[in-house]
CSV table of N, CA and C in Angstrom, one decimal:
chain,number,residue,atom,x,y,z
A,192,LEU,N,9.2,-9.1,12.8
A,192,LEU,CA,7.7,-9.9,12.5
A,192,LEU,C,7.1,-8.8,13.8
A,193,VAL,N,5.7,-9.2,13.3
A,193,VAL,CA,4.4,-8.6,14.0
A,193,VAL,C,3.3,-9.8,14.3
A,194,PRO,N,2.4,-9.8,15.2
A,194,PRO,CA,1.6,-10.6,15.3
A,194,PRO,C,0.3,-10.3,14.2
A,195,ARG,N,-0.3,-11.5,13.7
A,195,ARG,CA,-1.4,-11.3,12.8
A,195,ARG,C,-2.1,-10.5,13.4
A,196,ARG,N,-2.5,-9.4,12.0
A,196,ARG,CA,-3.4,-8.3,12.8
A,196,ARG,C,-4.6,-8.6,12.1
A,197,PRO,N,-5.8,-8.1,12.1
A,197,PRO,CA,-7.1,-8.3,11.3
A,197,PRO,C,-7.1,-8.1,9.8
A,198,GLU,N,-6.5,-6.8,9.9
A,198,GLU,CA,-6.1,-6.1,8.5
A,198,GLU,C,-6.2,-7.2,7.5
A,199,ALA,N,-4.6,-7.7,8.1
A,199,ALA,CA,-4.3,-8.5,7.1
A,199,ALA,C,-4.3,-10.1,6.8
A,200,ALA,N,-6.0,-10.4,7.3
A,200,ALA,CA,-6.6,-11.5,6.9
A,200,ALA,C,-6.5,-12.0,5.6
A,201,ALA,N,-6.4,-10.6,4.9
A,201,ALA,CA,-6.4,-11.3,3.0
A,201,ALA,C,-5.3,-12.1,2.8
A,202,LEU,N,-4.4,-12.1,3.5
A,202,LEU,CA,-3.1,-12.9,3.0
A,202,LEU,C,-3.3,-14.5,2.9
A,203,GLY,N,-4.3,-14.6,4.2
A,203,GLY,CA,-4.5,-16.3,4.2
A,203,GLY,C,-3.4,-16.3,5.0
A,204,GLY,N,-3.5,-18.2,4.6
A,204,GLY,CA,-1.9,-18.7,5.0
A,204,GLY,C,-2.5,-19.1,6.7
A,205,ARG,N,-1.1,-19.5,6.9
A,205,ARG,CA,-1.3,-19.9,8.3
A,205,ARG,C,-0.2,-19.4,9.4
A,206,SER,N,0.8,-18.6,8.6
A,206,SER,CA,1.6,-17.6,9.6
A,206,SER,C,0.7,-17.2,10.9
A,207,ARG,N,1.3,-17.1,11.8
A,207,ARG,CA,1.1,-16.7,13.3
A,207,ARG,C,1.5,-15.3,13.3
A,208,LYS,N,2.9,-15.1,12.4
A,208,LYS,CA,3.2,-13.8,12.7
A,208,LYS,C,3.6,-13.3,11.2
A,209,LEU,N,3.5,-12.2,10.5
A,209,LEU,CA,3.5,-11.6,9.5
A,209,LEU,C,4.6,-10.6,9.4
A,210,VAL,N,5.5,-10.0,8.7
A,210,VAL,CA,6.7,-9.0,8.0
A,210,VAL,C,5.8,-8.0,7.9
A,211,LEU,N,6.3,-6.8,8.8
A,211,LEU,CA,5.7,-5.5,8.7
A,211,LEU,C,6.8,-4.7,8.0
A,212,ILE,N,6.5,-4.2,6.9
A,212,ILE,CA,7.4,-3.1,6.2
A,212,ILE,C,6.8,-1.6,6.5
A,213,GLN,N,7.4,-1.0,7.0
A,213,GLN,CA,6.7,0.3,7.2
A,213,GLN,C,7.7,1.5,6.7
A,214,ARG,N,7.2,2.4,5.8
A,214,ARG,CA,7.8,3.2,5.0
A,214,ARG,C,7.4,4.7,5.6
A,215,LEU,N,7.7,5.7,5.5
A,215,LEU,CA,7.8,7.0,5.6
A,215,LEU,C,7.8,7.9,4.2
A,216,ALA,N,6.6,8.2,3.2
A,216,ALA,CA,7.2,9.3,2.0
A,216,ALA,C,7.4,10.3,2.5
A,217,ARG,N,8.3,11.2,2.1
A,217,ARG,CA,8.6,12.8,2.2
A,217,ARG,C,8.5,13.8,1.2
A,218,LEU,N,7.9,14.7,1.1
A,218,LEU,CA,8.2,15.8,0.1
A,218,LEU,C,8.8,17.2,1.0
A,219,GLU,N,10.1,17.3,0.4
A,219,GLU,CA,10.6,18.2,0.6
A,219,GLU,C,11.0,18.7,2.4
A,220,ALA,N,11.4,17.5,2.5
A,220,ALA,CA,11.5,16.8,4.4
A,220,ALA,C,10.1,17.0,4.9
A,221,SER,N,8.8,16.8,4.8
A,221,SER,CA,7.9,16.7,5.3
A,221,SER,C,7.2,15.6,5.1
A,222,PRO,N,6.7,14.7,6.0
A,222,PRO,CA,6.0,13.2,5.6
A,222,PRO,C,4.7,13.5,5.3
A,223,VAL,N,4.4,13.0,3.9
A,223,VAL,CA,3.4,13.0,3.4
A,223,VAL,C,2.1,11.6,3.3
A,224,ALA,N,3.0,10.7,3.4
A,224,ALA,CA,2.4,9.4,3.6
A,224,ALA,C,3.1,8.5,4.4
A,225,LEU,N,2.0,7.4,5.3
A,225,LEU,CA,2.8,6.2,5.8
A,225,LEU,C,2.3,4.9,5.2
A,226,LEU,N,3.5,4.6,4.6
A,226,LEU,CA,3.2,3.0,3.8
A,226,LEU,C,3.5,1.7,4.6
A,227,SER,N,2.5,0.7,4.8
A,227,SER,CA,2.7,-0.1,5.6
A,227,SER,C,2.4,-1.2,5.0
A,228,ALA,N,3.1,-2.6,4.8
A,228,ALA,CA,2.9,-3.3,4.1
A,228,ALA,C,3.2,-4.8,4.7
A,229,TYR,N,2.0,-5.6,4.6
A,229,TYR,CA,2.2,-7.0,5.4
A,229,TYR,C,2.2,-8.1,4.7
A,230,LEU,N,3.4,-8.8,5.3
A,230,LEU,CA,4.0,-10.1,4.1
A,230,LEU,C,4.1,-11.6,4.8
A,231,ASP,N,3.7,-12.7,4.2
A,231,ASP,CA,4.1,-13.6,4.9
A,231,ASP,C,5.5,-14.2,4.7
A,232,PRO,N,5.9,-14.1,6.0
A,232,PRO,CA,7.5,-14.8,5.9
A,232,PRO,C,7.6,-15.7,5.3
A,233,ALA,N,7.1,-17.0,5.2
A,233,ALA,CA,7.3,-18.3,4.4
A,233,ALA,C,7.5,-17.8,3.1
A,234,ARG,N,6.6,-16.7,2.3
A,234,ARG,CA,6.9,-16.3,1.2
A,234,ARG,C,8.4,-15.8,0.6
A,235,PHE,N,8.6,-15.1,1.8
A,235,PHE,CA,9.4,-13.9,1.7
A,235,PHE,C,10.9,-13.7,2.7
A,236,PRO,N,11.0,-15.0,2.7
A,236,PRO,CA,12.3,-15.1,3.9
A,236,PRO,C,13.3,-14.2,3.2
A,237,GLY,N,13.5,-13.7,4.9
A,237,GLY,CA,14.8,-12.7,5.3
A,237,GLY,C,14.6,-11.3,4.8
A,238,ILE,N,13.3,-10.8,4.1
A,238,ILE,CA,13.6,-9.6,3.9
A,238,ILE,C,13.5,-8.3,4.8
A,239,GLU,N,13.1,-8.8,6.5
A,239,GLU,CA,13.0,-7.8,6.8
A,239,GLU,C,14.4,-7.5,7.4
A,240,GLN,N,15.4,-8.0,6.9
A,240,GLN,CA,17.1,-8.0,7.0
A,240,GLN,C,17.7,-7.1,5.8
A,241,ARG,N,16.5,-7.0,4.6
A,241,ARG,CA,17.1,-6.8,3.3
A,241,ARG,C,16.9,-5.1,2.9
A,242,GLU,N,17.8,-4.4,2.0
A,242,GLU,CA,17.6,-3.2,1.8
A,242,GLU,C,16.8,-3.7,0.5
A,243,LEU,N,16.0,-2.9,0.3
A,243,LEU,CA,15.2,-2.6,-0.6
A,243,LEU,C,15.6,-2.3,-2.1
A,244,ASP,N,15.5,-3.0,-3.3
A,244,ASP,CA,16.2,-2.9,-4.3
A,244,ASP,C,15.8,-1.2,-5.0
A,245,GLY,N,16.6,-0.7,-5.0
A,245,GLY,CA,16.4,0.8,-5.5
A,245,GLY,C,15.6,1.5,-4.5
A,246,GLY,N,15.3,1.2,-3.0
A,246,GLY,CA,13.9,1.8,-2.4
A,246,GLY,C,13.0,0.9,-2.8
A,247,SER,N,12.8,0.0,-3.4
A,247,SER,CA,11.2,-0.2,-3.8
A,247,SER,C,11.0,-1.4,-3.6
A,248,LEU,N,10.0,-1.7,-2.9
A,248,LEU,CA,9.3,-2.8,-2.4
A,248,LEU,C,8.8,-3.8,-3.8
A,249,TYR,N,8.4,-3.2,-4.3
A,249,TYR,CA,7.6,-4.1,-5.8
A,249,TYR,C,8.8,-4.4,-6.5
A,250,ARG,N,9.8,-3.8,-6.7
A,250,ARG,CA,11.3,-4.4,-7.3
A,250,ARG,C,11.8,-5.7,-6.4
A,251,THR,N,11.7,-5.0,-5.4
A,251,THR,CA,12.8,-6.2,-4.6
A,251,THR,C,11.8,-7.6,-4.9
A,252,PHE,N,10.5,-7.6,-4.5
A,252,PHE,CA,9.6,-8.7,-5.0
A,252,PHE,C,10.3,-9.3,-6.5
A,253,ASP,N,10.4,-8.6,-7.2
A,253,ASP,CA,10.4,-9.2,-8.6
A,253,ASP,C,11.9,-9.6,-8.4
A,254,THR,N,12.9,-8.8,-8.2
A,254,THR,CA,14.6,-9.0,-8.8
A,254,THR,C,14.8,-9.9,-7.5
A,255,VAL,N,14.3,-10.1,-6.1
A,255,VAL,CA,15.0,-11.2,-5.2
A,255,VAL,C,14.3,-11.9,-5.5
A,256,TYR,N,12.9,-11.8,-5.3
A,256,TYR,CA,12.0,-13.2,-5.0
A,256,TYR,C,10.9,-14.2,-6.0
A,257,GLY,N,11.6,-13.2,-7.4
A,257,GLY,CA,10.9,-13.6,-8.8
A,257,GLY,C,9.2,-13.5,-8.5
A,258,ILE,N,9.0,-12.4,-8.0
A,258,ILE,CA,7.1,-12.4,-8.0
A,258,ILE,C,7.1,-11.0,-8.6
A,259,GLU,N,6.4,-11.4,-9.8
A,259,GLU,CA,5.9,-10.0,-10.6
A,259,GLU,C,4.4,-9.7,-10.1
A,260,LEU,N,4.1,-8.5,-9.9
A,260,LEU,CA,2.9,-8.0,-9.1
A,260,LEU,C,2.0,-7.7,-10.5
A,261,VAL,N,0.5,-8.3,-10.5
A,261,VAL,CA,-0.3,-7.5,-11.8
A,261,VAL,C,-1.3,-6.7,-11.4
A,262,ARG,N,-2.1,-6.9,-10.4
A,262,ARG,CA,-3.3,-5.9,-9.7
A,262,ARG,C,-3.4,-6.2,-8.7
A,263,ALA,N,-4.0,-5.1,-7.9
A,263,ALA,CA,-4.6,-4.8,-6.7
A,263,ALA,C,-6.0,-4.5,-6.4
A,264,GLU,N,-6.4,-5.0,-5.7
A,264,GLU,CA,-8.2,-4.1,-5.2
A,264,GLU,C,-7.5,-3.2,-4.1
A,265,SER,N,-8.5,-2.0,-4.3
A,265,SER,CA,-7.8,-1.0,-3.3
A,265,SER,C,-9.1,-0.5,-3.1
A,266,VAL,N,-9.5,0.2,-1.6
A,266,VAL,CA,-10.5,0.9,-0.8
A,266,VAL,C,-9.7,2.2,-0.4
A,267,ILE,N,-10.5,3.6,-0.4
A,267,ILE,CA,-10.1,4.8,0.0
A,267,ILE,C,-11.0,5.3,0.6
A,268,GLU,N,-10.5,5.8,2.1
A,268,GLU,CA,-11.7,6.6,2.7
A,268,GLU,C,-11.2,7.0,3.5
A,269,ALA,N,-11.7,7.9,4.3
A,269,ALA,CA,-10.9,9.1,5.0
A,269,ALA,C,-11.3,8.6,6.3
A,270,VAL,N,-10.7,8.5,7.5
A,270,VAL,CA,-10.5,7.9,8.7
A,270,VAL,C,-9.7,9.1,9.9
A,271,HIS,N,-10.3,8.8,10.8
A,271,HIS,CA,-9.1,9.2,11.5
A,271,HIS,C,-8.0,8.8,12.3
A,272,ALA,N,-6.6,9.5,12.2
A,272,ALA,CA,-5.4,8.7,12.3
A,272,ALA,C,-5.4,8.8,13.8
A,273,THR,N,-4.6,7.4,14.1
A,273,THR,CA,-4.9,6.9,15.8
A,273,THR,C,-3.4,7.7,16.3
A,274,ASP,N,-3.3,7.3,17.2
A,274,ASP,CA,-1.7,7.7,18.0
A,274,ASP,C,-0.8,7.5,17.4
A,275,GLU,N,-0.7,6.1,17.1
A,275,GLU,CA,0.8,5.5,16.5
A,275,GLU,C,0.8,6.1,14.8
A,276,GLU,N,0.1,6.3,14.5
A,276,GLU,CA,-0.3,6.7,12.9
A,276,GLU,C,0.1,8.1,12.7
A,277,ALA,N,-0.4,9.2,13.6
A,277,ALA,CA,-0.7,10.3,13.6
A,277,ALA,C,1.2,11.0,13.8
A,278,ALA,N,1.6,10.5,14.7
A,278,ALA,CA,3.2,10.7,15.1
A,278,ALA,C,4.2,10.8,14.2
A,279,PRO,N,4.1,9.6,13.1
A,279,PRO,CA,4.9,9.6,11.9
A,279,PRO,C,5.0,10.8,11.2
A,280,LEU,N,4.1,10.8,11.0
A,280,LEU,CA,2.8,11.9,9.9
A,280,LEU,C,2.8,13.4,10.3
A,281,GLY,N,3.5,13.7,11.3
A,281,GLY,CA,3.2,14.7,12.3
A,281,GLY,C,1.9,15.3,12.0
A,282,VAL,N,1.0,14.7,12.3
A,282,VAL,CA,-0.8,15.8,12.5
A,282,VAL,C,-0.6,14.9,13.8
A,283,GLY,N,-2.0,15.8,14.3
A,283,GLY,CA,-2.6,15.3,15.5
A,283,GLY,C,-3.6,13.8,15.6
A,284,THR,N,-3.3,13.7,16.8
A,284,THR,CA,-4.3,12.2,16.9
A,284,THR,C,-6.0,12.6,16.4
A,285,GLY,N,-6.3,11.8,15.9
A,285,GLY,CA,-7.8,12.1,15.2
A,285,GLY,C,-7.7,13.0,14.0
A,286,ALA,N,-7.1,13.1,13.9
A,286,ALA,CA,-6.8,13.7,12.4
A,286,ALA,C,-7.6,13.1,11.2
A,287,MET,N,-7.8,14.1,10.4
A,287,MET,CA,-8.5,13.5,9.3
A,287,MET,C,-7.4,12.9,8.5
A,288,VAL,N,-7.3,11.8,7.7
A,288,VAL,CA,-6.1,10.9,6.5
A,288,VAL,C,-6.9,10.4,5.8
A,289,LEU,N,-6.7,10.2,4.6
A,289,LEU,CA,-6.9,9.1,3.3
A,289,LEU,C,-6.3,7.6,3.5
A,290,ARG,N,-7.0,7.1,3.6
A,290,ARG,CA,-6.7,5.5,3.9
A,290,ARG,C,-6.7,4.7,3.1
A,291,MET,N,-5.7,4.2,2.3
A,291,MET,CA,-6.2,3.3,1.1
A,291,MET,C,-5.6,1.7,1.4
A,292,ASP,N,-6.3,0.9,1.7
A,292,ASP,CA,-6.0,-0.6,1.9
A,292,ASP,C,-6.2,-1.3,0.7
A,293,SER,N,-5.4,-2.1,0.3
A,293,SER,CA,-4.9,-2.8,-0.9
A,293,SER,C,-4.9,-4.4,-0.6
A,294,VAL,N,-5.0,-5.0,-1.6
A,294,VAL,CA,-4.5,-6.5,-1.5
A,294,VAL,C,-4.1,-6.5,-3.1
A,295,THR,N,-2.6,-7.5,-3.1
A,295,THR,CA,-1.9,-7.0,-4.1
A,295,THR,C,-1.8,-8.5,-4.9
A,296,TYR,N,-1.6,-8.6,-5.9
A,296,TYR,CA,-1.7,-10.2,-6.5
A,296,TYR,C,-0.8,-10.4,-7.5
A,297,ASP,N,-0.2,-11.6,-7.8
A,297,ASP,CA,1.0,-11.8,-8.5
A,297,ASP,C,0.2,-12.5,-9.8
A,298,ARG,N,1.0,-13.0,-10.8
A,298,ARG,CA,0.3,-13.4,-12.3
A,298,ARG,C,-0.2,-14.6,-11.8
A,299,ALA,N,0.1,-15.4,-10.8
A,299,ALA,CA,-1.2,-16.8,-10.5
A,299,ALA,C,-2.3,-16.2,-10.0
A,300,ASP,N,-2.3,-15.1,-9.5
A,300,ASP,CA,-3.3,-14.6,-9.3
A,300,ASP,C,-3.5,-15.0,-7.6
A,301,GLU,N,-2.4,-14.9,-7.0
A,301,GLU,CA,-2.5,-15.3,-5.5
A,301,GLU,C,-2.0,-14.1,-4.5
A,302,VAL,N,-2.6,-13.9,-3.6
A,302,VAL,CA,-2.4,-12.6,-2.8
A,302,VAL,C,-0.3,-12.6,-2.4
A,303,VAL,N,-0.2,-11.7,-2.9
A,303,VAL,CA,1.3,-11.2,-2.7
A,303,VAL,C,0.8,-10.5,-0.9
A,304,GLU,N,0.5,-9.5,-0.8
A,304,GLU,CA,0.4,-8.1,-0.1
A,304,GLU,C,-0.5,-7.8,0.9
A,305,PHE,N,-1.0,-7.3,1.7
A,305,PHE,CA,-1.9,-6.4,2.2
A,305,PHE,C,-1.3,-5.4,2.4
A,306,SER,N,-1.5,-4.2,2.1
A,306,SER,CA,-0.9,-2.8,2.1
A,306,SER,C,-2.0,-2.1,2.8
A,307,LYS,N,-1.5,-0.9,4.0
A,307,LYS,CA,-2.2,0.2,4.5
A,307,LYS,C,-1.5,1.4,4.2
A,308,VAL,N,-1.7,2.4,3.0
A,308,VAL,CA,-1.1,3.6,3.5
A,308,VAL,C,-2.5,4.7,3.6
A,309,LEU,N,-1.3,5.5,4.5
A,309,LEU,CA,-1.9,7.0,5.5
A,309,LEU,C,-1.8,8.2,4.5
A,310,TYR,N,-2.7,8.8,3.9
A,310,TYR,CA,-2.5,10.0,3.3
A,310,TYR,C,-2.3,11.3,4.0
A,311,ARG,N,-1.6,12.4,4.0
A,311,ARG,CA,-2.0,13.5,4.4
A,311,ARG,C,-3.1,14.2,4.0
A,312,VAL,N,-4.1,14.5,3.8
A,312,VAL,CA,-5.6,15.1,3.2
A,312,VAL,C,-5.0,16.2,2.5
A,313,GLU,N,-4.2,17.2,3.4
A,313,GLU,CA,-3.8,18.6,2.7
A,313,GLU,C,-2.8,18.4,1.6
A,314,ARG,N,-2.4,17.0,1.3
A,314,ARG,CA,-1.0,16.7,0.7
A,314,ARG,C,-1.4,15.9,-0.7
A,315,PHE,N,-2.2,15.7,-0.4
A,315,PHE,CA,-2.7,14.6,-2.0
A,315,PHE,C,-4.0,14.9,-2.1
A,316,ARG,N,-3.8,14.7,-3.5
A,316,ARG,CA,-5.3,14.5,-4.5
A,316,ARG,C,-4.9,13.6,-5.6
A,317,PHE,N,-6.0,12.7,-5.7
A,317,PHE,CA,-6.3,11.6,-6.4
A,317,PHE,C,-7.0,12.0,-7.6
A,318,SER,N,-7.1,11.5,-8.8
A,318,SER,CA,-7.5,11.6,-10.3
A,318,SER,C,-7.7,10.5,-10.6
A,319,PHE,N,-9.0,10.5,-11.0
A,319,PHE,CA,-9.1,8.9,-11.8
A,319,PHE,C,-9.9,9.1,-13.4
A,320,GLU,N,-9.7,8.2,-13.9
A,320,GLU,CA,-10.6,8.0,-15.3
A,320,GLU,C,-11.5,6.7,-15.6
A,321,SER,N,-12.8,6.9,-15.6
A,321,SER,CA,-13.6,5.7,-15.8
A,321,SER,C,-13.5,5.7,-17.8
A,322,HIS,N,-13.3,4.1,-17.9
A,322,HIS,CA,-13.7,3.7,-19.0
A,322,HIS,C,-14.8,2.5,-19.2
A,323,ARG,N,-15.7,2.5,-20.2
A,323,ARG,CA,-16.7,1.2,-20.5
A,323,ARG,C,-16.1,0.4,-21.4
A,324,PHE,N,-16.1,-0.9,-20.6
A,324,PHE,CA,-15.4,-2.1,-21.5
A,324,PHE,C,-17.1,-2.8,-21.3
A,325,ASP,N,-17.7,-3.5,-22.4
A,325,ASP,CA,-18.5,-4.2,-22.3
A,325,ASP,C,-19.5,-3.9,-21.0
A,326,ASP,N,-20.0,-4.3,-20.5
A,326,ASP,CA,-21.2,-4.0,-19.3
A,326,ASP,C,-20.1,-3.4,-18.1
A,327,ARG,N,-18.7,-3.4,-18.1
A,327,ARG,CA,-18.4,-2.9,-17.0
A,327,ARG,C,-17.7,-1.6,-16.9
A,328,ILE,N,-17.5,-0.6,-16.2
A,328,ILE,CA,-17.0,0.3,-15.7
A,328,ILE,C,-15.7,0.2,-15.0
A,329,LEU,N,-14.6,0.5,-15.8
A,329,LEU,CA,-13.4,0.6,-15.3
A,329,LEU,C,-12.9,1.8,-14.6
A,330,HIS,N,-12.0,2.1,-13.7
A,330,HIS,CA,-11.5,3.4,-13.5
A,330,HIS,C,-10.2,3.0,-13.3
A,331,PHE,N,-9.4,3.8,-13.6
A,331,PHE,CA,-8.1,3.8,-13.7
A,331,PHE,C,-7.4,5.2,-13.4
A,332,PRO,N,-6.3,5.4,-12.7
A,332,PRO,CA,-5.7,6.9,-12.1
A,332,PRO,C,-5.4,7.2,-13.8
A,333,SER,N,-5.5,8.6,-13.4
A,333,SER,CA,-5.6,9.6,-14.6
A,333,SER,C,-4.2,9.9,-15.0
A,334,PRO,N,-3.3,9.9,-16.0
A,334,PRO,CA,-2.1,10.2,-16.4
A,334,PRO,C,-1.6,11.5,-15.7
A,335,GLY,N,-0.2,11.3,-15.1
A,335,GLY,CA,0.4,12.1,-14.1
A,335,GLY,C,0.0,12.7,-12.7
A,336,ALA,N,-1.2,12.2,-12.2
A,336,ALA,CA,-2.2,12.5,-11.3
A,336,ALA,C,-2.1,11.0,-10.4
A,337,LYS,N,-1.2,10.7,-10.6
A,337,LYS,CA,-1.4,9.1,-9.3
A,337,LYS,C,-0.9,9.4,-8.2
A,338,GLY,N,-2.0,10.0,-7.4
A,338,GLY,CA,-1.6,10.3,-6.1
A,338,GLY,C,-0.5,11.1,-5.9
A,339,GLU,N,-0.3,12.0,-6.8
A,339,GLU,CA,0.7,13.0,-6.7
A,339,GLU,C,0.6,14.0,-5.8
A,340,ALA,N,1.8,14.5,-4.8
A,340,ALA,CA,2.0,15.1,-4.0
A,340,ALA,C,1.7,16.7,-4.4
A,341,ARG,N,1.1,17.0,-3.6
A,341,ARG,CA,0.8,18.9,-3.7
A,341,ARG,C,2.1,19.6,-3.1
A,342,LYS,N,2.4,20.1,-3.7
A,342,LYS,CA,3.4,21.4,-3.0
A,342,LYS,C,2.6,22.5,-2.5
A,343,ARG,N,3.1,22.5,-1.2
A,343,ARG,CA,2.4,23.8,-0.6
A,343,ARG,C,3.3,25.2,-0.3
């Protein structure tokens, strides 16, 4: 459990502490992304001691807690890595990384998770398709390019 952080305010609720599940994604043994998920401990009792179902946090939400995720609102921006972010990613403090902050919702449209993913800029490429529906433009990750890691 970690103290409530400002970036996790999207979770609402009254919990003074949040569960932080942090994972490091690797490609060919090299770190490529740091994934941080902030959760309300009341909604996910014991998750901090649990093995993730097949290594997947979202599959664990579904199979263990009966929570199906249906949508997320995300923002991607370039930022400078802090000391604590740079070390696991294997980059220098202040190095540019891509940061994606997301708020994920369940079928009842309730907030389930706040996540922050930091991507090494030289290892990722994102591709999106845009579609017009009525008066709205919707953007979707392109097939086969969902944040795929680039091999070097």
